[in-house]
Amino acid sequence: MSAGWIPACKTGDVGAEDVVRFDHGGRTFAIYRTADDKYYATDGLCTHEKVHLAHGFVMDTIIECAKHNGRFDFTTGEAKGAPACIHLKTYPVKVEAGQVFLQLD
Amino acid sequence: MESQTPMPIPKRDYSLVGSETQRAYEKGLVSAPWYASPIARPRLKELMRRKDGPAIRHTLLWFALIIGSGTAAFLTWGTWGCVPALFVYGTLYGSTSDSRWHECGHRTAFKTVWMNDVVYYIASFMVLREATAWRWSHTRHHTDTIIVGRDPEIAVPRPPGLFAVCLKFFALPGGLRELAKIARHCFGRLNAVEKDYIPGSEHPRVFREARVYAAIYVATIACALATGSILPLMLVGLPSFYGAWLVVVFGLTQHAGLAEDVLDHRLNCRTVYMNPVFRYLYWNMNYHVEHHMFPLVPYHALPALHEELKADMPPAYRGLVETYREIIPALLRQAKDPAYCVKRPLPLAADAALQGGQA
């Protein structure tokens, strides 16, 4: 396996159109699965008030934060309007043999 | 003979930039984790699912009622018939806009984002709240609900001024303060409190919106002067004052008399059962504990969320009468004893867990 790829979870750990939390090396991430079984990863905390995005709600490719309804496109990290004003950092993801990996910088 | 001077009633500092703000930080109450009742994730996902249908139907009816009563007021102007028409129109304009402002501010009422935003801007103007400034105010209210020194939306600071509570029924003096804020924002000025909760990137938007509000008010006043009639102002602007009474009747039920500085919405919010007409007018904001605990759940799903959570909640109030039988004595007592608050009974299992966690 190439350097930097971290096993995050099994594909079945994330429901369709849902998100789970993944902690690694003192950092927290959010792993997303779309309705058509594509996987994405971002930083795990909302850029607005550091709430775990894994408690939020996935609609298509939007994650909505559970605390203040801040929205991000998790495929690009783009903040979609107040109170989310700062973009999310995204990470490359790959799936191999039922395992989701994300590549850290 | 020595006369005894009555002890002054202690007052807390409700400013967001005062002594209580530092105290809230020191006590770990700022941006703190809040209690959430257990609910299975798949069920919560079902309840969070957005729909356009209910809000479109409810909003079309709302606009129809406003236009209908406004037309009736126009046609009966100068007769006694305009009084009930203006009462209905003003209440719809100045009070029911509050719940539309609220739900669309969370962007949960409609599935389609722009529909939330259109209704949010219209309702913000009607309820006399600057759209962007109040979006940030409400965001803080959800972060630090009824945390003194942090929450800008504490409706009844202690000790409550009972005359001040009565004035709220006519949006006084809050409405006049909002007009002063609009004037200040037109000139590009924010005060220290506003800068505390509105990020700098949003300031230009606040100033633009204030100028739009001011332009509408100036145009309405010009129309009134040109026609020699106060009717234009009775239809635009003044309903935010004479129609505000129902905001207060409904709104005080949310938090008045309950605990400050706690991290459990079951202790500082109320859920009140209401009849279908009130729930339509209030867009289910009467399920207020549930809304604060899970703000992603749209208003039309709050009754179902209540059913899921009620075993872990204090008992809901059986209507406005029961609620005000608690609120009015509580406020009267707080006027003399600001430390007093209504203590909501938690279910035994939940209470034991909470006590264990705090020990």
CSV table of C-alpha atoms in Angstrom, one decimal, chain A residues 14-20 33 48-51 53-60 62-71 80-86, chain B residues 31-32 34 41 44-46 48-50 105-108 110-111 113 116 135-136 138-140 142-144 150 199 201-202 265 292-297:
chain,number,residue,atom,x,y,z
A,14,VAL,CA,-21.4,3.8,7.0
A,15,GLY,CA,-25.0,3.7,6.0
A,16,ALA,CA,-26.1,5.0,2.6
A,17,GLU,CA,-26.4,8.8,2.6
A,18,ASP,CA,-24.8,8.9,6.1
A,19,VAL,CA,-21.6,9.8,7.9
A,20,VAL,CA,-19.4,8.3,10.7
A,33,ARG,CA,-21.1,7.6,1.9
A,48,HIS,CA,-18.0,27.2,12.7
A,49,GLU,CA,-18.0,25.9,16.3
A,50,LYS,CA,-16.1,22.6,16.3
A,51,VAL,CA,-19.1,20.3,16.5
A,53,LEU,CA,-20.1,16.5,11.8
A,54,ALA,CA,-20.8,12.8,12.3
A,55,HIS,CA,-23.9,13.9,14.3
A,56,GLY,CA,-25.1,15.8,11.3
A,57,PHE,CA,-27.4,15.0,8.4
A,58,VAL,CA,-26.3,14.0,4.9
A,59,MET,CA,-28.5,15.2,1.9
A,60,ASP,CA,-27.0,14.2,-1.5
A,62,ILE,CA,-24.3,18.1,1.6
A,63,ILE,CA,-23.4,17.6,5.3
A,64,GLU,CA,-25.5,19.7,7.7
A,65,CYS,CA,-24.0,20.3,11.1
A,66,ALA,CA,-26.2,19.1,14.0
A,67,LYS,CA,-25.8,22.1,16.1
A,68,HIS,CA,-26.3,25.2,13.9
A,69,ASN,CA,-27.3,23.8,10.5
A,70,GLY,CA,-24.1,25.0,8.9
A,71,ARG,CA,-23.8,23.2,5.5
A,80,LYS,CA,-22.5,26.7,1.7
A,81,GLY,CA,-23.5,29.7,3.7
A,82,ALA,CA,-23.8,31.1,7.2
A,83,PRO,CA,-23.1,30.1,9.9
A,84,ALA,CA,-20.6,27.9,7.9
A,85,CYS,CA,-18.2,30.5,6.4
A,86,ILE,CA,-14.9,28.6,6.4
B,31,SER,CA,-19.8,26.3,23.6
B,32,ALA,CA,-20.2,23.3,26.0
B,34,TRP,CA,-25.3,19.6,25.9
B,41,ARG,CA,-29.7,7.0,14.4
B,44,LEU,CA,-33.4,10.3,13.7
B,45,LYS,CA,-32.4,10.3,10.1
B,46,GLU,CA,-36.0,9.7,9.1
B,48,MET,CA,-34.4,14.9,9.9
B,49,ARG,CA,-35.5,14.2,6.3
B,50,ARG,CA,-36.6,17.4,4.5
B,105,GLY,CA,-33.6,30.6,9.6
B,106,HIS,CA,-32.6,27.1,10.4
B,107,ARG,CA,-33.2,26.2,6.8
B,108,THR,CA,-35.2,23.2,7.8
B,110,PHE,CA,-38.3,23.6,3.2
B,111,LYS,CA,-36.1,21.0,1.5
B,113,VAL,CA,-32.7,26.1,0.3
B,116,ASN,CA,-36.2,28.9,3.1
B,135,ARG,CA,-29.3,34.8,12.1
B,136,TRP,CA,-26.1,35.1,14.1
B,138,HIS,CA,-30.0,32.9,17.0
B,139,THR,CA,-26.9,30.8,16.2
B,140,ARG,CA,-25.4,32.0,19.5
B,142,HIS,CA,-28.4,27.7,20.2
B,143,THR,CA,-24.8,27.4,21.2
B,144,ASP,CA,-25.3,28.9,24.7
B,150,ARG,CA,-23.5,34.7,26.2
B,199,PRO,CA,-18.3,37.7,12.2
B,201,SER,CA,-17.2,38.8,6.9
B,202,GLU,CA,-20.9,39.3,7.5
B,265,HIS,CA,-32.4,21.8,27.4
B,292,HIS,CA,-33.2,22.8,20.9
B,293,MET,CA,-32.0,19.2,21.4
B,294,PHE,CA,-32.2,18.3,17.7
B,295,PRO,CA,-32.4,21.5,15.6
B,296,LEU,CA,-32.0,19.6,12.3
B,297,VAL,CA,-35.5,18.1,12.7
